[in-house]
Amino acid sequence: MPASAIHPMLVIDAGNTSVKFATVARAGSLPRVVESVATPQLTAAKVRRIYRETKAQSAAASSVVPRVTEALRSGCPFISLIGHATALSFPTLVDRRTVGADRLANMAQAAHRFGRSVVVADFGTAATFDLLDGRGRFVGGAIAPGLRVLARSLTGETAQLPAADLAPPRRAAGRDTREALRSGVAGGYAGLVRHLLRQLPARHVVFTGGDARLVAKLTGLKVVVDPLWTLKGIAVLADSAAREASK
């Protein structure tokens, strides 16, 4: 199939919290988000409706939730799902059977945009940090709790602590419980992020995911903040597969 025949394309980023649907008008175009559905509420019927309404010629998806993967397959039987067998334009040193589809999409966009020496930090329910080294190889990364999951777990496991304020802390030594929580949770999370980025050095640093802007503010780091990064990576992989199929 020629690459031009797959557009407009529906690209889908299915995470633990939400499933984002976007359209890509042509190769190289920016994804345009058309709908976001809470992950527990996604059904095959909703997938069929969205695909029909967008008038897409093809669909490609990254899913880290098995139930959602089945809904995508049922709602759009010919969908292209990123997996361990997906052809990549860059070498990997990871066990691809254990690496989430979203992480592969993030690295595909990193290779497409920068080529090498890139770390992509994706802040959602979990936070993933993945590295393309100086030779353009996906060498692996780190997985940590997402900021909001971390904050909720502290409140849920204690009897008297209130919900943590996720704004940047005013001071390290909080003068009441709420300030102390802000210092420990928001300030501590910023420290976690800075530590991992020191361990995964790269020329280019990208933050994506639902909490990317918040974490960038907490850390004060100068990074590329791009909430569409994973969707772009899904499109890159789909375009590449179409070009290969047309040869």
XYZ file of N, CA and C in Angstrom, residues 27-29 89-90 104-116 118 132 136 229 232-237 239-240 243:
93
model
N 1.201 12.333 5.529
C 2.502 12.017 6.124
C 3.209 13.304 6.536
N 3.654 13.353 7.783
C 4.355 14.528 8.288
C 3.462 15.558 8.933
N 2.142 15.423 8.799
C 1.229 16.376 9.429
C 1.157 16.136 10.938
N 13.149 1.718 12.730
C 14.224 2.297 11.912
C 15.519 2.456 12.706
N 15.509 2.038 13.973
C 16.677 2.213 14.834
C 16.948 0.890 15.561
N 7.993 2.274 22.557
C 8.520 2.124 21.200
C 8.104 3.302 20.331
N 6.854 3.741 20.481
C 6.394 4.908 19.714
C 7.180 6.153 20.091
N 7.436 6.332 21.379
C 8.221 7.487 21.823
C 9.621 7.478 21.225
N 10.231 6.301 21.172
C 11.574 6.201 20.602
C 11.555 6.385 19.085
N 10.476 5.956 18.436
C 10.368 6.160 16.990
C 10.337 7.645 16.657
N 9.575 8.413 17.425
C 9.536 9.853 17.200
C 10.861 10.502 17.571
N 11.525 9.999 18.610
C 12.845 10.527 18.986
C 13.848 10.321 17.859
N 13.838 9.119 17.263
C 14.750 8.841 16.154
C 14.404 9.694 14.946
N 13.115 9.887 14.698
C 12.673 10.687 13.549
C 13.041 12.159 13.729
N 12.851 12.682 14.930
C 13.058 14.121 15.179
C 14.531 14.466 15.386
N 15.243 13.662 16.194
C 16.604 14.030 16.585
C 17.674 13.038 16.121
N 17.319 11.795 15.923
C 18.287 10.811 15.440
C 19.038 10.079 16.517
N 19.586 10.822 17.482
C 20.400 10.189 18.527
C 20.474 11.096 19.745
N 18.836 11.137 22.800
C 17.531 11.671 23.205
C 17.012 10.852 24.386
N 17.650 7.004 23.659
C 18.415 6.717 22.446
C 19.820 7.221 22.699
N 22.313 6.310 18.380
C 20.949 6.152 17.885
C 20.306 4.838 18.242
N 3.670 13.804 21.481
C 4.868 13.042 21.094
C 4.550 11.581 20.770
N 2.608 11.200 17.578
C 3.514 11.402 16.440
C 4.328 10.144 16.157
N 4.786 9.487 17.222
C 5.563 8.264 17.044
C 4.754 7.145 16.426
N 3.483 7.032 16.816
C 2.610 6.021 16.215
C 2.482 6.277 14.713
N 2.299 7.541 14.344
C 2.181 7.898 12.930
C 3.469 7.615 12.170
N 4.611 7.901 12.795
C 5.905 7.620 12.164
C 6.032 6.139 11.839
N 5.679 5.284 12.794
C 5.787 3.838 12.578
C 4.816 3.368 11.501
N 3.586 5.187 8.965
C 4.077 5.677 7.675
C 5.231 4.815 7.173
N 6.136 4.453 8.080
C 7.275 3.627 7.711
C 6.827 2.256 7.215
N 5.423 2.568 3.697
C 6.481 2.711 2.682
C 7.139 1.375 2.387
